[in-house]
PDB file of C-alpha atoms in Angstrom:
ATOM      1  CA  MET A 265     -23.964  -7.309 -24.365  1.00  0.00           C
ATOM      2  CA  LYS A 266     -27.499  -7.936 -23.312  1.00  0.00           C
ATOM      3  CA  ILE A 267     -29.962  -6.278 -20.988  1.00  0.00           C
ATOM      4  CA  CYS A 268     -33.115  -8.154 -20.127  1.00  0.00           C
ATOM      5  CA  THR A 269     -36.194  -6.480 -18.051  1.00  0.00           C
ATOM      6  CA  MET A 270     -38.672  -8.784 -16.566  1.00  0.00           C
ATOM      7  CA  SER A 271     -41.165  -6.584 -14.525  1.00  0.00           C
ATOM      8  CA  ASN A 272     -43.026  -4.975 -17.351  1.00  0.00           C
ATOM      9  CA  PRO A 273     -46.598  -5.870 -17.583  1.00  0.00           C
ATOM     10  CA  THR A 274     -47.605  -8.460 -20.323  1.00  0.00           C
ATOM     11  CA  ARG A 275     -49.306  -7.311 -23.524  1.00  0.00           C
ATOM     12  CA  MET A 276     -52.538  -8.465 -22.348  1.00  0.00           C
ATOM     13  CA  SER A 277     -52.538  -6.536 -19.262  1.00  0.00           C
ATOM     14  CA  VAL A 278     -51.725  -3.251 -21.106  1.00  0.00           C
ATOM     15  CA  ALA A 279     -54.543  -3.946 -23.296  1.00  0.00           C
ATOM     16  CA  VAL A 280     -56.878  -4.630 -20.568  1.00  0.00           C
ATOM     17  CA  CYS A 281     -56.041  -1.511 -18.782  1.00  0.00           C
ATOM     18  CA  LYS A 282     -55.723   0.684 -22.184  1.00  0.00           C
ATOM     19  CA  HIS A 283     -52.568   2.295 -20.527  1.00  0.00           C
ATOM     20  CA  MET A 284     -48.874   2.197 -21.684  1.00  0.00           C
ATOM     21  CA  PHE A 285     -46.827   1.143 -18.581  1.00  0.00           C
ATOM     22  CA  MET A 286     -42.943   1.566 -18.660  1.00  0.00           C
ATOM     23  CA  LEU A 287     -40.423   0.834 -15.975  1.00  0.00           C
ATOM     24  CA  LYS A 288     -38.197   3.846 -14.754  1.00  0.00           C
ATOM     25  CA  PRO A 289     -34.651   3.142 -16.178  1.00  0.00           C
ATOM     26  CA  LEU A 290     -32.596   1.656 -13.564  1.00  0.00           C
ATOM     27  CA  ALA A 291     -28.834   3.155 -13.070  1.00  0.00           C
ATOM     28  CA  PRO A 292     -26.508   1.008 -14.984  1.00  0.00           C
ATOM     29  CA  LEU A 293     -25.547  -2.106 -13.194  1.00  0.00           C
ATOM     30  CA  PHE A 294     -21.902  -1.265 -13.920  1.00  0.00           C
ATOM     31  CA  HIS A 295     -21.315   2.247 -14.156  1.00  0.00           C
ATOM     32  CA  ARG A 296     -18.152   1.741 -16.382  1.00  0.00           C
ATOM     33  CA  ALA A 297     -20.475  -0.276 -18.896  1.00  0.00           C
ATOM     34  CA  PRO A 298     -22.762   1.409 -21.622  1.00  0.00           C
ATOM     35  CA  PHE A 299     -25.933   0.124 -22.061  1.00  0.00           C
ATOM     36  CA  ALA A 300     -26.899  -1.265 -25.554  1.00  0.00           C
ATOM     37  CA  ASN A 301     -28.985  -3.701 -27.436  1.00  0.00           C
ATOM     38  CA  VAL A 302     -31.868  -3.772 -24.946  1.00  0.00           C
ATOM     39  CA  SER A 303     -34.250  -6.688 -25.131  1.00  0.00           C
ATOM     40  CA  ARG A 304     -37.178  -7.940 -23.099  1.00  0.00           C
ATOM     41  CA  ILE A 305     -37.028 -11.525 -21.759  1.00  0.00           C
ATOM     42  CA  ARG A 306     -39.720 -13.540 -23.128  1.00  0.00           C
ATOM     43  CA  GLY A 307     -41.194 -15.925 -20.541  1.00  0.00           C
ATOM     44  CA  THR A 308     -43.847 -15.542 -17.693  1.00  0.00           C
ATOM     45  CA  PRO A 309     -43.294 -12.429 -16.028  1.00  0.00           C
ATOM     46  CA  PRO A 310     -44.431 -11.908 -12.296  1.00  0.00           C
ATOM     47  CA  LYS A 311     -48.187 -11.385 -11.751  1.00  0.00           C
ATOM     48  CA  ARG A 312     -49.017  -7.751 -11.366  1.00  0.00           C
ATOM     49  CA  ASN A 313     -51.631  -6.439  -9.220  1.00  0.00           C
ATOM     50  CA  PHE A 314     -54.706  -4.656 -10.372  1.00  0.00           C
ATOM     51  CA  THR A 315     -57.221  -2.080  -8.829  1.00  0.00           C
ATOM     52  CA  HIS A 316     -60.410  -1.990 -10.760  1.00  0.00           C
ATOM     53  CA  SER A 317     -63.262   0.495 -10.930  1.00  0.00           C
ATOM     54  CA  HIS A 318     -66.488   0.733 -13.039  1.00  0.00           C
ATOM     55  CA  THR A 319     -64.637   2.729 -15.456  1.00  0.00           C
ATOM     56  CA  SER A 320     -60.987   2.136 -15.435  1.00  0.00           C
ATOM     57  CA  CYS A 321     -58.430  -0.359 -14.370  1.00  0.00           C
ATOM     58  CA  VAL A 322     -55.294   0.856 -13.152  1.00  0.00           C
ATOM     59  CA  LEU A 323     -51.873  -1.087 -12.917  1.00  0.00           C
ATOM     60  CA  ALA A 324     -50.052  -1.381  -9.502  1.00  0.00           C
ATOM     61  CA  GLU A 325     -46.565  -0.149  -9.142  1.00  0.00           C
ATOM     62  CA  PRO A 326     -44.234  -2.943  -9.823  1.00  0.00           C
ATOM     63  CA  LEU A 327     -42.467  -4.445  -6.691  1.00  0.00           C
ATOM     64  CA  THR A 328     -39.357  -5.439  -8.270  1.00  0.00           C
ATOM     65  CA  LYS A 329     -37.083  -4.027 -11.069  1.00  0.00           C
ATOM     66  CA  THR A 330     -34.762  -6.478 -12.910  1.00  0.00           C
ATOM     67  CA  ILE A 331     -32.064  -6.114 -15.702  1.00  0.00           C
ATOM     68  CA  GLN A 332     -29.422  -8.617 -16.832  1.00  0.00           C
ATOM     69  CA  LEU A 333     -26.184  -7.489 -18.291  1.00  0.00           C
ATOM     70  CA  ASP A 334     -22.881  -9.545 -19.174  1.00  0.00           C
ATOM     71  CA  GLY A 335     -24.121 -12.608 -17.345  1.00  0.00           C
ATOM     72  CA  VAL A 336     -25.210 -10.655 -14.047  1.00  0.00           C
ATOM     73  CA  ARG A 337     -28.887 -10.239 -13.165  1.00  0.00           C
ATOM     74  CA  LYS A 338     -29.602  -7.441 -10.995  1.00  0.00           C
ATOM     75  CA  ILE A 339     -33.036  -7.783  -8.916  1.00  0.00           C
ATOM     76  CA  VAL A 340     -34.165  -4.677  -7.016  1.00  0.00           C
ATOM     77  CA  MET A 341     -36.987  -4.664  -4.524  1.00  0.00           C
ATOM     78  CA  CYS A 342     -38.504  -1.365  -5.115  1.00  0.00           C
ATOM     79  CA  ASN A 343     -41.629  -0.956  -2.780  1.00  0.00           C
ATOM     80  CA  GLN A 344     -40.365   1.699  -0.219  1.00  0.00           C
ATOM     81  CA  LYS A 345     -43.926   2.466   0.773  1.00  0.00           C
ATOM     82  CA  THR A 346     -43.667  -0.667   2.689  1.00  0.00           C
ATOM     83  CA  ARG A 347     -40.249  -0.785   3.112  1.00  0.00           C
ATOM     84  CA  ASN A 348     -39.903  -3.543   0.723  1.00  0.00           C
ATOM     85  CA  ALA A 349     -42.055  -5.984   2.761  1.00  0.00           C
ATOM     86  CA  LEU A 350     -41.782  -9.528   1.859  1.00  0.00           C
ATOM     87  CA  SER A 351     -45.586  -9.619   0.983  1.00  0.00           C
ATOM     88  CA  LEU A 352     -46.702 -12.663  -0.779  1.00  0.00           C
ATOM     89  CA  GLN A 353     -46.697 -10.799  -4.111  1.00  0.00           C
ATOM     90  CA  MET A 354     -43.085  -9.524  -3.510  1.00  0.00           C
ATOM     91  CA  MET A 355     -41.891 -13.158  -2.606  1.00  0.00           C
ATOM     92  CA  GLU A 356     -43.525 -14.451  -5.778  1.00  0.00           C
ATOM     93  CA  ASP A 357     -41.951 -11.844  -7.961  1.00  0.00           C
ATOM     94  CA  LEU A 358     -38.362 -12.575  -6.464  1.00  0.00           C
ATOM     95  CA  ILE A 359     -39.245 -16.331  -7.122  1.00  0.00           C
ATOM     96  CA  SER A 360     -40.063 -15.502 -10.680  1.00  0.00           C
ATOM     97  CA  ASN A 361     -37.033 -13.457 -11.291  1.00  0.00           C
ATOM     98  CA  ILE A 362     -34.488 -15.532  -9.672  1.00  0.00           C
ATOM     99  CA  THR A 363     -35.771 -18.724 -11.399  1.00  0.00           C
ATOM    100  CA  PHE A 364     -36.356 -17.407 -14.588  1.00  0.00           C
ATOM    101  CA  ASN A 365     -34.133 -19.022 -17.345  1.00  0.00           C
ATOM    102  CA  GLN A 366     -31.673 -19.813 -14.829  1.00  0.00           C
ATOM    103  CA  ASP A 367     -30.199 -22.677 -16.654  1.00  0.00           C
ATOM    104  CA  ASP A 368     -28.918 -20.388 -19.411  1.00  0.00           C
ATOM    105  CA  PRO A 369     -25.159 -20.965 -19.668  1.00  0.00           C
ATOM    106  CA  GLY A 370     -24.947 -16.925 -19.988  1.00  0.00           C
ATOM    107  CA  LEU A 371     -26.354 -16.481 -16.376  1.00  0.00           C
ATOM    108  CA  ARG A 372     -23.320 -16.128 -14.043  1.00  0.00           C
ATOM    109  CA  CYS A 373     -24.623 -14.372 -10.794  1.00  0.00           C
ATOM    110  CA  ILE A 374     -27.810 -12.763  -9.452  1.00  0.00           C
ATOM    111  CA  VAL A 375     -27.397  -9.470  -7.308  1.00  0.00           C
ATOM    112  CA  LEU A 376     -30.225  -8.578  -4.800  1.00  0.00           C
ATOM    113  CA  TYR A 377     -30.658  -5.127  -3.911  1.00  0.00           C
ATOM    114  CA  GLY A 378     -33.335  -3.073  -1.740  1.00  0.00           C
ATOM    115  CA  GLU A 379     -34.211   0.346  -2.880  1.00  0.00           C
ATOM    116  CA  GLY A 380     -33.995   3.027  -0.452  1.00  0.00           C
ATOM    117  CA  LYS A 381     -32.876   3.061   3.288  1.00  0.00           C
ATOM    118  CA  VAL A 382     -34.318  -0.492   4.098  1.00  0.00           C
ATOM    119  CA  PHE A 383     -33.171  -3.490   2.340  1.00  0.00           C
ATOM    120  CA  SER A 384     -36.135  -5.152   3.544  1.00  0.00           C
ATOM    121  CA  ALA A 385     -38.319  -4.932   6.917  1.00  0.00           C
ATOM    122  CA  GLY A 386     -39.529  -8.542   6.512  1.00  0.00           C
ATOM    123  CA  HIS A 387     -43.129 -10.048   6.210  1.00  0.00           C
ATOM    124  CA  ASN A 388     -45.860  -7.568   5.507  1.00  0.00           C
ATOM    125  CA  LEU A 389     -47.750  -7.904   8.840  1.00  0.00           C
ATOM    126  CA  LYS A 390     -51.071  -6.885   7.406  1.00  0.00           C
ATOM    127  CA  GLU A 391     -51.059 -10.264   5.642  1.00  0.00           C
ATOM    128  CA  LEU A 392     -50.635 -12.122   9.019  1.00  0.00           C
ATOM    129  CA  THR A 393     -53.859 -10.768  10.781  1.00  0.00           C
ATOM    130  CA  THR A 394     -56.614 -13.125  11.727  1.00  0.00           C
ATOM    131  CA  LYS A 395     -58.770 -11.708   8.989  1.00  0.00           C
ATOM    132  CA  ASP A 396     -56.934 -13.448   6.379  1.00  0.00           C
ATOM    133  CA  GLY A 397     -57.203 -16.852   8.146  1.00  0.00           C
ATOM    134  CA  VAL A 398     -54.764 -19.673   8.672  1.00  0.00           C
ATOM    135  CA  GLU A 399     -54.781 -21.062   5.005  1.00  0.00           C
ATOM    136  CA  TYR A 400     -53.595 -17.641   3.639  1.00  0.00           C
ATOM    137  CA  HIS A 401     -50.926 -17.389   6.498  1.00  0.00           C
ATOM    138  CA  ASN A 402     -49.735 -20.918   5.320  1.00  0.00           C
ATOM    139  CA  GLN A 403     -49.582 -19.700   1.904  1.00  0.00           C
ATOM    140  CA  VAL A 404     -47.206 -16.947   2.905  1.00  0.00           C
ATOM    141  CA  PHE A 405     -45.034 -19.180   4.756  1.00  0.00           C
ATOM    142  CA  ALA A 406     -44.984 -21.677   2.202  1.00  0.00           C
ATOM    143  CA  THR A 407     -44.003 -19.290  -0.400  1.00  0.00           C
ATOM    144  CA  CYS A 408     -41.114 -17.943   1.913  1.00  0.00           C
ATOM    145  CA  THR A 409     -39.842 -21.471   2.228  1.00  0.00           C
ATOM    146  CA  LYS A 410     -39.956 -21.702  -1.706  1.00  0.00           C
ATOM    147  CA  LEU A 411     -38.001 -18.523  -1.954  1.00  0.00           C
ATOM    148  CA  MET A 412     -35.238 -19.268   0.416  1.00  0.00           C
ATOM    149  CA  LEU A 413     -34.578 -22.807  -0.866  1.00  0.00           C
ATOM    150  CA  GLY A 414     -34.811 -21.482  -4.471  1.00  0.00           C
ATOM    151  CA  ILE A 415     -31.847 -19.021  -3.596  1.00  0.00           C
ATOM    152  CA  MET A 416     -29.890 -22.191  -2.122  1.00  0.00           C
ATOM    153  CA  GLN A 417     -30.976 -24.484  -5.019  1.00  0.00           C
ATOM    154  CA  CYS A 418     -30.057 -21.503  -7.815  1.00  0.00           C
ATOM    155  CA  PRO A 419     -27.198 -22.917  -9.888  1.00  0.00           C
ATOM    156  CA  VAL A 420     -25.370 -19.605  -9.740  1.00  0.00           C
ATOM    157  CA  PRO A 421     -24.285 -17.516  -6.693  1.00  0.00           C
ATOM    158  CA  VAL A 422     -26.872 -15.125  -5.432  1.00  0.00           C
ATOM    159  CA  ILE A 423     -25.411 -12.017  -3.622  1.00  0.00           C
ATOM    160  CA  ALA A 424     -27.237  -9.599  -1.476  1.00  0.00           C
ATOM    161  CA  VAL A 425     -26.234  -6.072  -1.478  1.00  0.00           C
ATOM    162  CA  VAL A 426     -27.574  -4.401   1.759  1.00  0.00           C
ATOM    163  CA  GLN A 427     -27.550  -0.447   2.307  1.00  0.00           C
ATOM    164  CA  GLY A 428     -29.469   0.084   5.500  1.00  0.00           C
ATOM    165  CA  LEU A 429     -31.985  -2.257   7.560  1.00  0.00           C
ATOM    166  CA  ALA A 430     -32.671  -5.747   7.056  1.00  0.00           C
ATOM    167  CA  ALA A 431     -35.240  -7.142   9.448  1.00  0.00           C
ATOM    168  CA  ALA A 432     -36.903 -10.207  10.381  1.00  0.00           C
ATOM    169  CA  ALA A 433     -37.702 -12.061   7.173  1.00  0.00           C
ATOM    170  CA  GLY A 434     -35.332  -9.339   5.515  1.00  0.00           C
ATOM    171  CA  CYS A 435     -32.520 -10.564   7.785  1.00  0.00           C
ATOM    172  CA  GLN A 436     -33.670 -14.195   6.792  1.00  0.00           C
ATOM    173  CA  LEU A 437     -33.112 -13.278   3.088  1.00  0.00           C
ATOM    174  CA  VAL A 438     -29.631 -11.901   3.825  1.00  0.00           C
ATOM    175  CA  ALA A 439     -28.638 -14.860   5.740  1.00  0.00           C
ATOM    176  CA  THR A 440     -29.733 -17.232   2.972  1.00  0.00           C
ATOM    177  CA  CYS A 441     -28.046 -15.563   0.141  1.00  0.00           C
ATOM    178  CA  ASP A 442     -24.418 -17.220  -0.634  1.00  0.00           C
ATOM    179  CA  ILE A 443     -22.615 -13.742  -0.098  1.00  0.00           C
ATOM    180  CA  ALA A 444     -23.696 -10.645   1.651  1.00  0.00           C
ATOM    181  CA  ILE A 445     -22.053  -7.087   1.267  1.00  0.00           C
ATOM    182  CA  CYS A 446     -23.228  -4.324   3.153  1.00  0.00           C
ATOM    183  CA  THR A 447     -22.426  -0.765   4.019  1.00  0.00           C
ATOM    184  CA  GLU A 448     -21.194   0.616   7.433  1.00  0.00           C
ATOM    185  CA  ASN A 449     -24.495   1.817   8.279  1.00  0.00           C
ATOM    186  CA  SER A 450     -26.407  -1.296   7.832  1.00  0.00           C
ATOM    187  CA  THR A 451     -28.227  -2.998  10.464  1.00  0.00           C
ATOM    188  CA  PHE A 452     -29.697  -6.505  11.095  1.00  0.00           C
ATOM    189  CA  SER A 453     -32.469  -7.700  13.339  1.00  0.00           C
ATOM    190  CA  THR A 454     -35.072 -10.198  14.090  1.00  0.00           C
ATOM    191  CA  PRO A 455     -37.587  -8.117  16.247  1.00  0.00           C
ATOM    192  CA  GLY A 456     -40.709 -10.418  15.735  1.00  0.00           C
ATOM    193  CA  ALA A 457     -41.037 -10.993  19.621  1.00  0.00           C
ATOM    194  CA  ASN A 458     -41.079  -7.209  20.110  1.00  0.00           C
ATOM    195  CA  PHE A 459     -44.707  -7.143  18.194  1.00  0.00           C
ATOM    196  CA  GLY A 460     -45.802 -10.581  19.589  1.00  0.00           C
ATOM    197  CA  ILE A 461     -44.627 -12.727  16.537  1.00  0.00           C
ATOM    198  CA  PHE A 462     -41.397 -14.711  17.119  1.00  0.00           C
ATOM    199  CA  CYS A 463     -39.143 -14.864  14.279  1.00  0.00           C
ATOM    200  CA  SER A 464     -39.320 -18.565  13.579  1.00  0.00           C
ATOM    201  CA  THR A 465     -38.618 -18.896   9.854  1.00  0.00           C
ATOM    202  CA  PRO A 466     -35.875 -16.173   9.947  1.00  0.00           C
ATOM    203  CA  GLY A 467     -34.402 -17.939  12.810  1.00  0.00           C
ATOM    204  CA  ILE A 468     -33.863 -21.093  10.473  1.00  0.00           C
ATOM    205  CA  ALA A 469     -31.552 -19.156   8.515  1.00  0.00           C
ATOM    206  CA  VAL A 470     -30.017 -16.992  11.049  1.00  0.00           C
ATOM    207  CA  CYS A 471     -29.245 -19.987  13.236  1.00  0.00           C
ATOM    208  CA  ARG A 472     -27.426 -21.510  10.166  1.00  0.00           C
ATOM    209  CA  ALA A 473     -25.167 -18.254   9.382  1.00  0.00           C
ATOM    210  CA  VAL A 474     -24.114 -17.196  12.890  1.00  0.00           C
ATOM    211  CA  PRO A 475     -23.112 -18.853  16.053  1.00  0.00           C
ATOM    212  CA  ARG A 476     -25.819 -20.121  18.512  1.00  0.00           C
ATOM    213  CA  LYS A 477     -25.394 -17.487  21.135  1.00  0.00           C
ATOM    214  CA  THR A 478     -25.547 -14.717  18.915  1.00  0.00           C
ATOM    215  CA  ALA A 479     -28.712 -16.128  17.201  1.00  0.00           C
ATOM    216  CA  ALA A 480     -30.301 -16.372  20.574  1.00  0.00           C
ATOM    217  CA  GLN A 481     -29.355 -12.878  21.460  1.00  0.00           C
ATOM    218  CA  MET A 482     -30.997 -11.752  18.064  1.00  0.00           C
ATOM    219  CA  LEU A 483     -34.021 -13.586  18.565  1.00  0.00           C
ATOM    220  CA  PHE A 484     -34.821 -13.189  22.254  1.00  0.00           C
ATOM    221  CA  THR A 485     -34.140  -9.548  22.648  1.00  0.00           C
ATOM    222  CA  GLY A 486     -34.816  -7.879  18.786  1.00  0.00           C
ATOM    223  CA  ILE A 487     -31.746  -5.948  19.456  1.00  0.00           C
ATOM    224  CA  PRO A 488     -30.165  -5.298  16.070  1.00  0.00           C
ATOM    225  CA  LEU A 489     -26.623  -6.264  15.064  1.00  0.00           C
ATOM    226  CA  THR A 490     -24.332  -3.377  13.491  1.00  0.00           C
ATOM    227  CA  ALA A 491     -22.578  -4.052  10.168  1.00  0.00           C
ATOM    228  CA  SER A 492     -19.315  -4.867  12.121  1.00  0.00           C
ATOM    229  CA  GLU A 493     -21.060  -7.074  14.569  1.00  0.00           C
ATOM    230  CA  ALA A 494     -22.774  -8.917  11.517  1.00  0.00           C
ATOM    231  CA  LEU A 495     -19.206  -9.294   9.844  1.00  0.00           C
ATOM    232  CA  GLN A 496     -17.843 -10.665  13.117  1.00  0.00           C
ATOM    233  CA  ALA A 497     -20.714 -13.073  13.473  1.00  0.00           C
ATOM    234  CA  GLY A 498     -20.609 -14.309   9.786  1.00  0.00           C
ATOM    235  CA  LEU A 499     -23.890 -13.021   8.916  1.00  0.00           C
ATOM    236  CA  VAL A 500     -22.237 -10.724   6.129  1.00  0.00           C
ATOM    237  CA  SER A 501     -19.255 -11.377   3.898  1.00  0.00           C
ATOM    238  CA  LYS A 502     -17.855  -7.617   3.887  1.00  0.00           C
ATOM    239  CA  VAL A 503     -18.712  -4.611   5.099  1.00  0.00           C
ATOM    240  CA  VAL A 504     -17.418  -1.236   2.870  1.00  0.00           C
ATOM    241  CA  SER A 505     -18.157   2.457   2.970  1.00  0.00           C
ATOM    242  CA  GLN A 506     -21.141   3.617   0.619  1.00  0.00           C
ATOM    243  CA  GLU A 507     -18.594   5.388  -1.676  1.00  0.00           C
ATOM    244  CA  ASN A 508     -16.829   2.055  -2.097  1.00  0.00           C
ATOM    245  CA  LEU A 509     -19.808  -0.385  -2.353  1.00  0.00           C
ATOM    246  CA  ASP A 510     -20.228  -0.174  -6.180  1.00  0.00           C
ATOM    247  CA  ASP A 511     -16.347  -1.148  -6.461  1.00  0.00           C
ATOM    248  CA  GLU A 512     -16.752  -3.958  -4.147  1.00  0.00           C
ATOM    249  CA  VAL A 513     -19.618  -5.532  -5.732  1.00  0.00           C
ATOM    250  CA  GLN A 514     -17.976  -5.376  -9.086  1.00  0.00           C
ATOM    251  CA  ARG A 515     -14.781  -6.876  -7.737  1.00  0.00           C
ATOM    252  CA  ILE A 516     -16.918  -9.853  -6.517  1.00  0.00           C
ATOM    253  CA  LEU A 517     -18.716 -10.149  -9.794  1.00  0.00           C
ATOM    254  CA  ASP A 518     -15.472  -9.903 -11.700  1.00  0.00           C
ATOM    255  CA  ALA A 519     -14.085 -12.957  -9.735  1.00  0.00           C
ATOM    256  CA  ILE A 520     -17.287 -15.064 -10.185  1.00  0.00           C
ATOM    257  CA  THR A 521     -17.587 -14.273 -14.109  1.00  0.00           C
ATOM    258  CA  ASN A 522     -14.203 -15.146 -14.664  1.00  0.00           C
ATOM    259  CA  LYS A 523     -14.769 -18.736 -13.594  1.00  0.00           C
ATOM    260  CA  SER A 524     -16.356 -21.727 -15.163  1.00  0.00           C
ATOM    261  CA  ARG A 525     -20.159 -21.608 -14.478  1.00  0.00           C
ATOM    262  CA  SER A 526     -20.334 -25.375 -14.306  1.00  0.00           C
ATOM    263  CA  VAL A 527     -17.670 -25.430 -11.651  1.00  0.00           C
ATOM    264  CA  LEU A 528     -19.196 -22.996  -9.562  1.00  0.00           C
ATOM    265  CA  GLU A 529     -22.720 -24.774  -9.981  1.00  0.00           C
ATOM    266  CA  LEU A 530     -21.252 -28.141  -8.871  1.00  0.00           C
ATOM    267  CA  GLY A 531     -19.446 -26.312  -6.102  1.00  0.00           C
ATOM    268  CA  LYS A 532     -22.553 -24.642  -4.724  1.00  0.00           C
ATOM    269  CA  LYS A 533     -24.460 -27.933  -4.861  1.00  0.00           C
ATOM    270  CA  PHE A 534     -21.690 -29.713  -2.997  1.00  0.00           C
ATOM    271  CA  LEU A 535     -21.316 -26.803  -0.418  1.00  0.00           C
ATOM    272  CA  TYR A 536     -25.034 -27.207   0.692  1.00  0.00           C
ATOM    273  CA  GLU A 537     -25.372 -30.727   0.706  1.00  0.00           C
ATOM    274  CA  GLN A 538     -22.381 -31.636   2.794  1.00  0.00           C
ATOM    275  CA  MET A 539     -23.129 -28.907   5.337  1.00  0.00           C
ATOM    276  CA  GLU A 540     -26.280 -30.991   6.241  1.00  0.00           C
ATOM    277  CA  MET A 541     -24.201 -34.260   6.699  1.00  0.00           C
ATOM    278  CA  ASP A 542     -21.945 -35.612   9.412  1.00  0.00           C
ATOM    279  CA  ILE A 543     -18.366 -35.289   8.632  1.00  0.00           C
ATOM    280  CA  LYS A 544     -17.826 -38.894   7.753  1.00  0.00           C
ATOM    281  CA  THR A 545     -20.614 -38.993   5.311  1.00  0.00           C
ATOM    282  CA  ALA A 546     -19.404 -35.515   3.676  1.00  0.00           C
ATOM    283  CA  TYR A 547     -15.940 -36.932   3.154  1.00  0.00           C
TER     284      TYR A 547
END
């Protein structure tokens, strides 16, 4: 049994700041499994933000927390102050956490959570103002594209677990994941037009997950889908009560981890490649 954390600062960062920084312990990924043999993943961790002054250096709060146990990597977006906004740094952290050591045969599945009542509210609109310029905006959207394609190209299934709101690029993230499980109180929306920014990139994933008229209604009106509507439209795989969420996630994880990784890796590659083909070429 092995647990790996990937959001702690590097030794150099600790030395520079002269502070010891520890992640708060996460609740066990599986409430039935004890924790043992904790070890750090050795590699390049996500970059951390620093705030400097003349006399001190303060390490910013981590945007994600990650643990790995029995082949399942759990990634938690934990920036509730911004409602887990997909800022440039958040997306870079997610990319690092998803792609890290993903060819390890011991990795069988990745599960993505949002801490608090919001899975993700989408892009951080403060990063999309005119003061940052077009070049920076292009970097934000290029990183978003890299994240979404990285999920599709990941060799193991990626599961989104939603317990609340998933809006704009947050809804795009759910639509991109291979499997999505949500609670009955969850909602899904692409409200960009309400704020003068059409949800173009979220629409790419949403239009490939739900029927065209459902996607058009979401994109043109900004009216959210309820959990049951999202299930009916195919945006999520399963809707459960809050009290049954952990059991349902565990049931799906058991079904995945009991199968051959190489078979599922080949199957996932097949799934996405053939979807872009005409039926004759796919056969």
